[in-house]
Coordinates of C-alpha atoms (C1' of nucleotides) in Angstrom, one line a residue:
Chain A
M1 CA 104.1 106.8 118.2
T2 CA 102.7 108.5 121.3
V3 CA 104.9 108.9 124.2
R4 CA 104.2 107.1 127.5
L5 CA 105.7 108.2 130.7
R6 CA 105.2 106.9 134.2
Y7 CA 105.7 107.6 137.8
A8 CA 106.3 104.5 139.8
P9 CA 106.4 105.1 143.5
S10 CA 106.9 102.4 146.2
P11 CA 104.0 102.6 148.7
T12 CA 106.3 102.9 151.7
G13 CA 105.3 106.4 153.0
H14 CA 103.6 109.6 152.3
L15 CA 103.8 111.5 149.1
H16 CA 106.7 113.9 149.4
I17 CA 107.8 116.8 147.4
G18 CA 110.6 114.9 145.6
G19 CA 108.0 112.3 144.4
A20 CA 105.5 114.9 143.5
R21 CA 108.0 116.8 141.5
T22 CA 109.2 113.6 139.6
A23 CA 105.6 112.8 138.9
L24 CA 105.0 116.4 137.7
F25 CA 107.8 116.3 135.3
N26 CA 106.6 113.0 133.9
Y27 CA 103.1 114.4 133.6
L28 CA 104.2 117.7 132.0
Y29 CA 106.3 116.0 129.3
A30 CA 103.6 113.4 128.5
K31 CA 100.9 116.1 128.2
K32 CA 103.2 118.3 126.2
L33 CA 103.6 115.6 123.6
G34 CA 100.1 114.5 123.7
G35 CA 101.0 111.2 125.3
E36 CA 99.9 109.2 128.2
Y37 CA 100.9 109.5 131.8
I38 CA 100.7 106.3 133.8
L39 CA 100.9 105.7 137.6
R40 CA 102.2 102.3 138.7
I41 CA 102.9 101.0 142.2
E42 CA 106.2 99.4 142.7
D43 CA 105.4 97.3 145.7
T44 CA 108.1 94.7 145.7
D45 CA 109.3 95.5 149.2
Q46 CA 106.9 93.5 151.2
A47 CA 108.6 94.4 154.5
R48 CA 108.4 98.3 154.0
N49 CA 105.0 98.5 152.3
K50 CA 102.5 100.4 154.2
E51 CA 98.9 99.6 154.3
N52 CA 97.4 102.8 153.0
A53 CA 100.3 104.4 151.4
E54 CA 98.9 103.8 147.9
V55 CA 95.6 105.5 148.7
G56 CA 97.6 108.4 150.2
F57 CA 99.6 108.8 147.0
M58 CA 96.6 108.7 144.8
N59 CA 94.8 111.2 147.0
G60 CA 97.8 113.5 146.9
F61 CA 98.0 113.4 143.1
E62 CA 94.3 114.0 142.8
W63 CA 94.7 117.1 145.0
L64 CA 97.5 118.3 142.8
G65 CA 95.5 117.6 139.7
L66 CA 98.1 115.2 138.3
N67 CA 95.6 112.7 136.9
W68 CA 96.9 109.6 135.4
D69 CA 95.6 108.0 132.2
E70 CA 96.3 104.5 133.3
G71 CA 97.0 103.0 136.6
P72 CA 95.2 101.9 139.8
R73 CA 91.5 103.1 140.0
V74 CA 91.4 103.9 136.3
G75 CA 92.8 100.8 134.8
G76 CA 94.3 100.5 131.3
E77 CA 95.2 97.9 128.7
Y78 CA 98.7 97.3 130.1
G79 CA 97.7 96.3 133.6
P80 CA 97.7 95.3 136.3
Y81 CA 99.5 98.4 137.7
S82 CA 101.2 97.1 140.8
C83 CA 104.1 94.5 140.9
M84 CA 102.5 92.1 143.3
E85 CA 99.7 91.6 140.8
R86 CA 102.3 90.9 138.1
L87 CA 104.3 88.1 139.7
D88 CA 103.4 85.6 137.0
I89 CA 104.6 88.0 134.3
Y90 CA 108.0 88.2 136.0
Q91 CA 108.2 84.5 136.3
T92 CA 108.1 84.0 132.6
Y93 CA 111.2 86.2 132.1
T94 CA 113.0 84.9 135.1
D95 CA 112.5 81.3 133.6
Q96 CA 113.8 82.7 130.2
L97 CA 116.9 84.2 131.7
L98 CA 117.6 81.1 133.8
A99 CA 117.1 78.8 130.7
E100 CA 119.5 80.9 128.6
G101 CA 122.1 81.0 131.4
K102 CA 121.8 84.7 131.8
A103 CA 120.8 84.3 135.4
F104 CA 121.7 81.7 138.0
H105 CA 120.6 80.6 141.6
C106 CA 122.6 81.9 144.5
Y107 CA 122.6 80.2 147.9
C108 CA 124.8 82.7 149.8
S109 CA 123.5 83.8 153.1
A110 CA 123.2 87.4 154.2
E111 CA 126.1 86.8 156.6
E112 CA 128.3 85.5 153.8
L113 CA 127.5 88.4 151.5
E114 CA 128.2 90.9 154.2
A115 CA 131.6 89.4 154.9
E116 CA 132.5 89.6 151.3
R117 CA 131.5 93.2 151.0
E118 CA 133.5 94.1 154.0
A119 CA 136.6 92.3 152.8
L120 CA 136.4 94.1 149.4
S121 CA 135.9 97.5 151.1
A122 CA 138.9 96.9 153.3
K123 CA 141.0 96.3 150.1
G124 CA 139.7 99.5 148.7
E125 CA 137.6 97.9 146.0
T126 CA 133.9 98.4 145.1
P127 CA 132.0 96.2 147.4
R128 CA 130.1 93.8 145.2
Y129 CA 129.2 90.1 144.6
M130 CA 132.2 88.2 143.3
G131 CA 130.3 85.3 141.8
K132 CA 130.6 82.6 144.4
C133 CA 127.5 80.7 143.1
R134 CA 128.0 81.6 139.4
N135 CA 129.0 78.2 138.3
L136 CA 127.5 75.8 140.7
T137 CA 127.2 72.2 139.5
A138 CA 123.8 70.3 139.6
E139 CA 125.1 68.4 142.6
E140 CA 126.2 71.4 144.6
R141 CA 122.7 72.9 144.0
S142 CA 120.9 69.9 145.1
A143 CA 123.1 69.9 148.2
H144 CA 122.2 73.4 149.1
E145 CA 118.6 72.6 148.4
A146 CA 118.7 69.5 150.6
A147 CA 120.3 71.6 153.3
G148 CA 117.2 73.7 153.1
R149 CA 118.8 76.9 151.7
K150 CA 116.6 79.3 149.9
A151 CA 118.0 80.5 146.6
S152 CA 117.8 84.1 145.2
I153 CA 118.4 84.6 141.5
R154 CA 121.2 86.8 140.3
F155 CA 121.7 88.3 136.8
R156 CA 125.0 87.1 135.2
V157 CA 126.7 90.4 134.4
P158 CA 129.1 90.1 131.5
D159 CA 132.8 91.0 131.9
D160 CA 134.6 93.9 130.2
Q161 CA 131.6 95.7 128.8
V162 CA 131.1 99.4 128.5
L163 CA 127.5 100.3 129.1
K164 CA 126.4 103.4 127.4
F165 CA 123.2 105.3 127.4
H166 CA 121.9 108.7 126.6
D167 CA 120.3 110.9 129.3
M168 CA 118.1 113.8 128.1
I169 CA 119.5 116.0 130.8
R170 CA 123.1 114.8 131.2
G171 CA 124.1 113.6 127.8
D172 CA 126.0 110.4 127.2
I173 CA 126.8 108.4 130.3
E174 CA 129.1 105.3 130.5
F175 CA 129.5 102.6 133.2
E176 CA 131.9 99.7 133.1
S177 CA 130.3 96.3 133.7
N178 CA 133.3 95.2 135.8
G179 CA 132.2 97.6 138.5
I180 CA 128.8 95.7 138.8
G181 CA 128.6 92.4 140.5
D182 CA 126.0 89.9 139.6
Y183 CA 123.0 91.4 141.2
V184 CA 119.8 89.8 142.6
I185 CA 116.8 90.0 140.3
V186 CA 114.5 87.7 142.3
K187 CA 114.8 87.7 146.1
S188 CA 114.7 84.2 148.0
D189 CA 111.1 84.9 148.7
G190 CA 110.3 84.7 145.0
I191 CA 109.6 88.5 144.6
P192 CA 111.6 90.3 142.0
T193 CA 113.8 93.2 143.0
Y194 CA 113.1 96.8 142.0
N195 CA 115.7 96.7 139.1
F196 CA 114.2 93.7 137.5
A197 CA 110.5 94.5 138.0
V198 CA 110.8 98.1 136.9
T199 CA 112.5 97.1 133.7
I200 CA 110.0 94.4 132.8
D201 CA 107.1 96.8 133.6
D202 CA 108.5 99.7 131.7
A203 CA 109.1 97.5 128.7
L204 CA 105.8 95.8 128.7
M205 CA 103.9 99.0 129.4
K206 CA 105.7 100.5 126.4
I207 CA 107.2 103.3 128.4
T208 CA 109.0 105.6 126.0
H209 CA 110.7 107.9 128.5
V210 CA 111.9 106.9 131.9
V211 CA 112.3 110.0 134.1
R212 CA 113.3 109.6 137.6
G213 CA 115.5 111.0 140.3
E214 CA 119.3 111.1 140.0
E215 CA 119.7 108.5 142.8
H216 CA 118.6 106.0 140.1
L217 CA 121.5 107.0 137.6
S218 CA 123.8 104.1 138.9
N219 CA 120.9 101.7 138.6
T220 CA 120.5 102.4 135.0
P221 CA 123.4 100.1 133.7
R222 CA 121.9 97.2 135.5
Q223 CA 118.6 97.9 133.8
L224 CA 120.3 98.3 130.5
L225 CA 121.7 94.7 130.9
I226 CA 118.2 93.3 131.3
Y227 CA 116.7 95.2 128.3
E228 CA 119.6 93.7 126.4
A229 CA 119.3 90.2 127.7
L230 CA 115.5 90.1 126.9
G231 CA 116.0 91.7 123.4
W232 CA 114.1 94.9 124.2
A233 CA 114.6 98.4 122.8
L234 CA 115.7 101.1 125.3
P235 CA 113.5 104.0 126.3
E236 CA 114.9 107.5 126.7
F237 CA 116.2 108.3 130.0
A238 CA 116.2 111.5 132.2
H239 CA 117.6 111.7 135.6
L240 CA 116.4 114.7 137.5
P241 CA 118.6 116.6 139.8
L242 CA 118.1 115.8 143.5
I243 CA 116.1 118.1 145.8
L244 CA 118.4 119.4 148.5
N245 CA 117.4 121.0 151.9
E246 CA 118.6 124.4 152.8
T247 CA 121.9 123.1 153.8
G248 CA 122.5 121.4 150.5
K249 CA 122.0 117.8 151.7
K250 CA 119.7 115.3 150.0
L251 CA 116.2 115.5 151.3
S252 CA 115.7 112.7 153.8
K253 CA 112.2 111.8 154.6
R254 CA 113.2 112.2 158.3
D255 CA 114.5 115.7 157.6
E256 CA 112.4 118.1 159.6
S257 CA 114.1 121.4 158.5
I258 CA 111.5 121.7 155.8
V259 CA 107.8 120.7 155.3
Q260 CA 108.0 117.9 152.7
F261 CA 104.9 116.0 152.6
I262 CA 102.2 117.1 150.2
E263 CA 99.4 116.5 152.7
Q264 CA 101.1 118.8 155.2
Y265 CA 101.0 121.6 152.6
A266 CA 97.4 120.9 152.0
E267 CA 96.8 121.0 155.8
L268 CA 98.7 124.4 156.0
G269 CA 96.5 125.9 153.5
Y270 CA 98.7 125.9 150.4
L271 CA 97.0 125.8 147.1
P272 CA 97.9 122.9 144.8
E273 CA 98.5 125.2 141.8
A274 CA 101.2 127.0 143.9
I275 CA 102.8 123.7 144.8
N276 CA 102.9 122.6 141.1
N277 CA 104.2 125.9 140.0
F278 CA 106.9 125.9 142.6
L279 CA 107.9 122.3 142.1
A280 CA 108.1 122.8 138.3
L281 CA 110.7 125.5 139.0
L282 CA 112.7 123.1 141.1
G283 CA 115.4 122.1 138.7
W284 CA 113.7 123.4 135.6
S285 CA 113.5 126.9 134.3
P286 CA 111.9 128.4 131.2
G287 CA 114.5 131.0 131.1
G288 CA 112.2 134.1 130.9
E289 CA 111.1 136.6 133.5
Q290 CA 107.8 134.9 134.4
E291 CA 107.5 133.1 137.7
I292 CA 103.9 132.4 137.9
F293 CA 102.7 129.6 135.5
S294 CA 99.3 128.0 135.0
M295 CA 99.5 124.2 134.4
D296 CA 98.7 124.8 130.8
E297 CA 101.6 127.2 130.5
L298 CA 103.9 124.6 132.2
I299 CA 102.8 121.9 129.9
A300 CA 103.5 124.2 126.8
Q301 CA 106.9 125.3 127.9
F302 CA 108.5 122.3 129.7
S303 CA 111.5 120.6 128.2
F304 CA 114.2 118.4 129.5
E305 CA 116.9 120.5 127.8
R306 CA 116.1 123.2 130.3
V307 CA 116.5 121.0 133.3
Q308 CA 119.6 121.7 135.2
K309 CA 122.1 119.1 136.3
S310 CA 123.0 120.3 139.7
G311 CA 120.9 119.7 142.8
A312 CA 117.9 122.0 143.4
I313 CA 117.8 123.6 146.8
F314 CA 114.3 123.7 148.3
D315 CA 113.7 127.4 149.1
S316 CA 110.6 127.4 151.3
G317 CA 110.5 131.1 151.6
K318 CA 110.0 131.4 147.9
L319 CA 107.3 128.8 148.0
A320 CA 105.5 130.7 150.7
W321 CA 105.8 133.9 148.5
M322 CA 104.4 132.0 145.5
N323 CA 101.5 130.5 147.6
G324 CA 100.8 134.1 148.7
Q325 CA 100.5 135.1 145.0
Y326 CA 98.1 132.4 144.3
I327 CA 95.9 133.2 147.4
K328 CA 95.8 136.8 146.3
A329 CA 94.6 135.8 142.8
A330 CA 92.1 133.1 144.1
E331 CA 88.4 133.7 144.4
L332 CA 87.4 135.0 147.9
D333 CA 84.9 132.3 148.4
R334 CA 87.5 129.5 147.9
I335 CA 89.8 131.1 150.4
V336 CA 86.9 131.6 152.9
D337 CA 86.1 127.9 152.6
L338 CA 89.8 127.0 153.3
A339 CA 90.0 129.5 156.2
I340 CA 86.9 128.3 158.1
P341 CA 88.5 125.0 159.4
F342 CA 91.4 127.0 160.8
L343 CA 89.2 129.5 162.6
Q344 CA 87.2 126.6 164.0
K345 CA 90.3 124.7 165.1
A346 CA 91.5 127.8 166.9
G347 CA 88.2 127.9 168.7
F348 CA 87.4 131.3 167.1
I349 CA 84.1 130.3 165.5
G350 CA 81.9 127.3 166.0
A351 CA 79.9 125.1 163.8
D352 CA 77.5 128.0 163.4
Y353 CA 79.0 131.2 162.2
D354 CA 78.2 134.3 160.2
R355 CA 79.5 133.5 156.8
A356 CA 79.2 137.2 155.7
W357 CA 81.3 138.4 158.5
V358 CA 83.9 135.6 158.1
S359 CA 84.1 136.4 154.5
Q360 CA 84.9 140.1 155.3
L361 CA 87.5 139.0 157.8
V362 CA 89.2 136.7 155.3
E363 CA 88.9 139.5 152.6
L364 CA 90.7 141.8 154.9
Y365 CA 93.8 139.4 155.2
K366 CA 93.7 137.6 151.9
D367 CA 96.2 139.7 150.1
G368 CA 98.8 139.4 152.9
M369 CA 98.7 135.7 153.6
N370 CA 101.2 133.3 152.4
A371 CA 99.3 130.3 153.7
V372 CA 95.6 130.1 154.7
S373 CA 96.6 128.7 158.1
E374 CA 97.9 132.1 158.9
I375 CA 94.4 133.5 159.2
A376 CA 94.2 132.2 162.8
E377 CA 97.3 134.0 164.0
L378 CA 96.4 137.1 162.0
S379 CA 92.9 137.5 163.2
Q380 CA 93.4 136.3 166.8
M381 CA 92.7 139.7 168.4
F382 CA 89.3 139.7 166.9
F383 CA 88.3 136.8 169.2
A384 CA 90.4 137.6 172.3
T385 CA 88.6 138.9 175.4
D386 CA 91.6 140.8 176.6
V387 CA 94.2 142.7 174.5
A388 CA 97.8 142.2 175.5
Y389 CA 100.1 145.1 175.0
D390 CA 103.8 144.2 174.5
E391 CA 106.6 146.7 175.0
A392 CA 106.4 148.2 171.6
A393 CA 102.6 148.6 172.0
Q394 CA 103.0 150.3 175.4
A395 CA 105.5 152.7 173.9
V396 CA 102.9 153.8 171.4
L397 CA 100.3 154.2 174.1
S398 CA 102.6 156.4 176.1
E399 CA 103.0 158.8 173.3
E400 CA 101.6 162.2 174.2
S401 CA 98.8 162.1 171.7
A402 CA 97.5 158.8 172.9
P403 CA 95.2 159.8 175.9
T404 CA 93.7 162.7 174.1
V405 CA 93.1 160.8 170.8
L406 CA 91.7 157.7 172.5
A407 CA 89.3 159.5 174.7
A408 CA 88.1 161.7 171.7
F409 CA 87.7 158.6 169.5
R410 CA 85.9 156.7 172.2
D411 CA 83.3 159.6 172.6
Q412 CA 82.9 159.8 168.8
V413 CA 82.3 156.0 168.4
Q414 CA 79.7 156.0 171.1
E415 CA 77.8 158.9 169.3
L416 CA 77.9 157.2 165.9
P417 CA 74.4 156.3 164.6
D418 CA 75.8 153.5 162.6
F419 CA 79.1 151.7 163.1
N420 CA 80.8 150.8 159.8
A421 CA 84.0 151.5 157.9
D422 CA 82.8 154.8 156.4
T423 CA 81.4 156.3 159.6
I424 CA 84.6 155.2 161.5
K425 CA 86.7 157.0 158.9
A426 CA 84.6 160.1 159.3
A427 CA 84.9 159.8 163.1
L428 CA 88.7 159.6 162.8
K429 CA 88.6 162.7 160.7
D430 CA 86.6 164.5 163.3
V431 CA 89.0 163.4 166.0
Q432 CA 91.8 164.8 163.9
K433 CA 90.0 168.2 163.7
A434 CA 89.1 168.2 167.4
T435 CA 92.6 167.2 168.7
G436 CA 94.9 168.5 166.0
F437 CA 96.7 165.1 165.9
K438 CA 97.0 163.5 162.5
G439 CA 98.9 160.7 160.7
K440 CA 100.8 158.3 162.9
Q441 CA 99.9 160.3 166.1
L442 CA 96.2 159.8 165.4
F443 CA 96.1 156.3 163.9
M444 CA 98.7 154.5 165.9
P445 CA 97.3 154.9 169.3
V446 CA 93.8 153.8 168.0
R447 CA 95.3 150.7 166.2
V448 CA 97.5 149.7 169.1
A449 CA 94.8 150.3 171.7
V450 CA 92.2 148.2 169.9
T451 CA 94.3 145.5 168.4
G452 CA 97.4 145.4 170.5
Q453 CA 99.5 145.5 167.4
E454 CA 101.4 148.1 165.4
H455 CA 100.9 146.2 162.2
G456 CA 97.7 145.2 160.6
R457 CA 95.3 145.8 157.8
D458 CA 93.0 148.5 157.0
L459 CA 92.0 150.2 160.2
N460 CA 88.5 151.2 159.4
I461 CA 87.5 147.8 158.3
T462 CA 89.3 146.2 161.1
L463 CA 87.3 148.2 163.6
S464 CA 84.0 147.8 161.9
L465 CA 84.4 144.0 161.9
L466 CA 85.4 144.0 165.5
G467 CA 82.1 145.7 166.4
R468 CA 81.3 148.8 168.4
E469 CA 81.2 147.1 171.7
K470 CA 84.7 145.6 171.7
V471 CA 86.1 148.8 170.4
V472 CA 84.5 150.9 173.0
N473 CA 85.4 148.5 175.8
R474 CA 89.1 148.3 174.8
L475 CA 89.3 152.1 174.5
T476 CA 87.6 152.7 177.8
Q477 CA 90.0 150.3 179.6
L478 CA 92.9 152.5 178.5
V479 CA 91.2 155.9 179.0
Q480 CA 90.6 155.3 182.6
Chain B
rG1 C1' 137.7 103.6 148.8
rG2 C1' 135.6 102.6 143.4
rC3 C1' 132.1 104.5 140.1
rG4 C1' 128.9 108.6 138.7
rC5 C1' 127.2 113.7 139.0
rG6 C1' 127.9 118.7 140.2
rU7 C1' 130.2 123.8 141.9
rU8 C1' 127.3 131.4 139.2
rG9 C1' 125.1 136.8 144.9
rG10 C1' 122.3 136.2 151.6
rA11 C1' 118.7 132.4 148.8
rG12 C1' 116.4 130.1 144.1
rA13 C1' 118.5 130.6 139.4
rA14 C1' 119.5 132.5 133.7
rG15 C1' 123.7 131.9 130.8
rC16 C1' 125.3 126.6 125.8
rG17 C1' 132.5 131.0 122.9
rG18 C1' 131.7 137.6 121.3
rC19 C1' 124.7 140.8 121.9
rU20 C1' 126.9 140.0 129.6
rU21 C1' 129.3 146.7 132.2
rA22 C1' 126.2 138.3 134.4
rA23 C1' 118.7 138.1 133.2
rC24 C1' 114.6 137.1 136.4
rU25 C1' 112.7 135.8 141.4
rC26 C1' 112.9 135.4 146.9
rA27 C1' 114.9 137.9 151.1
rU28 C1' 117.1 142.6 152.7
rC29 C1' 117.6 148.0 152.4
rG30 C1' 115.9 152.8 150.4
rC31 C1' 112.2 155.9 147.9
rC32 C1' 107.0 156.6 146.1
rC33 C1' 101.8 155.8 147.1
rU34 C1' 98.7 155.7 151.6
rU35 C1' 96.5 161.3 157.2
rU36 C1' 97.9 154.8 160.1
rC37 C1' 98.9 149.6 158.5
rA38 C1' 99.4 146.4 154.6
rA39 C1' 99.3 145.4 149.4
rG40 C1' 101.3 147.7 145.1
rG41 C1' 105.1 150.7 142.2
rC42 C1' 110.2 152.2 141.6
rG43 C1' 115.4 151.7 142.8
rA44 C1' 119.9 149.6 145.2
rC45 C1' 122.3 144.8 146.0
rA46 C1' 128.0 139.4 142.1
rU47 C1' 133.7 144.5 138.3
rU48 C1' 132.5 138.6 138.8
rC49 C1' 131.1 133.2 137.8
rA50 C1' 135.2 127.2 143.6
rC51 C1' 140.7 127.4 142.6
rG52 C1' 145.0 126.6 139.3
rG53 C1' 146.6 125.9 134.5
rG54 C1' 145.6 125.5 129.1
rU55 C1' 142.9 126.2 124.0
rU56 C1' 141.2 130.9 121.5
rC57 C1' 141.8 137.4 118.7
rG58 C1' 138.1 136.6 122.7
rA59 C1' 135.9 131.9 128.1
rA60 C1' 131.1 131.9 133.5
rU61 C1' 130.7 129.3 128.8
rC62 C1' 135.6 124.4 125.8
rC63 C1' 139.9 121.0 127.9
rC64 C1' 143.1 119.3 132.0
rG65 C1' 144.2 119.1 137.2
rU66 C1' 143.1 120.3 142.4
rA67 C1' 139.5 121.4 146.2
rC68 C1' 134.8 121.0 147.9
rG69 C1' 129.8 119.1 147.7
rC70 C1' 126.3 115.3 146.6
rG71 C1' 124.7 110.5 144.8
rU72 C1' 125.5 105.3 144.5
rC73 C1' 127.9 100.8 145.5
rA74 C1' 121.6 95.9 149.4
rC75 C1' 117.7 89.5 148.7
rC76 C1' 115.5 99.1 149.5
rA77 C1' 113.2 101.5 146.1

RNA sequence: GGCGCGUUGGAGAAGCGGCUUAACUCAUCGCCCUUUCAAGGCGACAUUCACGGGUUCGAAUCCCGUACGCGUCACCA
């Protein structure tokens, strides 16, 4: 039997790193075992569904390369792949549970339920539904109906049962049914709740491994009860550790301490393979010394035995480093393509630009960038009309070697028949011979005078890309 | 509060009873390379695994308790 795994997001927002990581783990395991990876949209929350969220999710997954074998856009024999298109399917099972007495209509209002929860809480007990409408007579039901009350449908949770299941990451887990009140499986608007829909969908779509975040651990016993009531075999479960922010708290979508939406990473010039690599290591580790993994390597090595139980703290510094590794290894042309929009957005280049020149500029900085967006900041002095000298820069320029070196170099540059990295290098050598200054005393004044910065990349190439005119102008301003 | 899960350095983590004088990575700090600047190479960085008991010849690894953290208790997923 081939394995079938799924990622089932609710279309209520943007694809965030937690969702992408859950999807990735599902994908990796499915591919490792030669099975299928399915995308399904869990859109039972009509109030929170967002118009284009589903499209955003799919675009995000396509960008990451997590292609689904079945689901929206691609179809499949177990469709449809979103809950709102499956309402009639749920109806069949709702009717069955009702007919067998495993579910019942509940007419309690939101206010009544709220009061009940508060009362239980006050007594120190688990707030839960105590079964008010569990055994309504036909007369009582008609009375409620006549009064215009809308019914939700609740699952009748059996007393005194121990609900056990095995988790591939956490081992055997038990819950007591007494801690679980009769929960709603169909809302009063006729739409099933997540717990009900997800169970039916997983069973009908022949999902063999349910892999999701730890926040679903306490939902599992509720779902177990449904599998049992409908006579279905249980899938394997795996509950992934939560992703925590740098202060150890669960990542909330409103948390701005870290960048957490996939599209933001795309916009910042992160490479999808870096994101996948980093996400794979969030909670999972192969154990060896390797840090950089291709997708094929991840697929080959992934296993749930090596997923940790404790929360995984999102270390954005390490992600940045990893992205830098991928940028360094990437083809220059690819990075140039990604860099151009940033340069245009900064107003440094227009719609028409010299591709060869931009390409050299990007090449100059490629090995030192952690995100392609950094190109704008890094290369800003190439496009500035005036160079600003901060305190540190001024300190360098007031070194005793500065006036002599700058004047000599300016003169050399003006004489140069050709202005390129090689001739600049030779000119610098000549300045050294003529002035007697070398090393830091020679290079730093030139670097700072022309770029305004003490740090930068290869000086010869930097100057050649800047062009003779800018170099001479900047030097002349200081020599005066 | 009930239930559930966790707790290894500045950070991410490996470790599954002896091979651990606790991998690897990020960050930091040195050194090397480079006449400058980066990148790169090399090295340093937890005598100790939340705390207290216990089991064992032997524990970061197993058991119990305490503390702390997190998740969850919805007609949200």
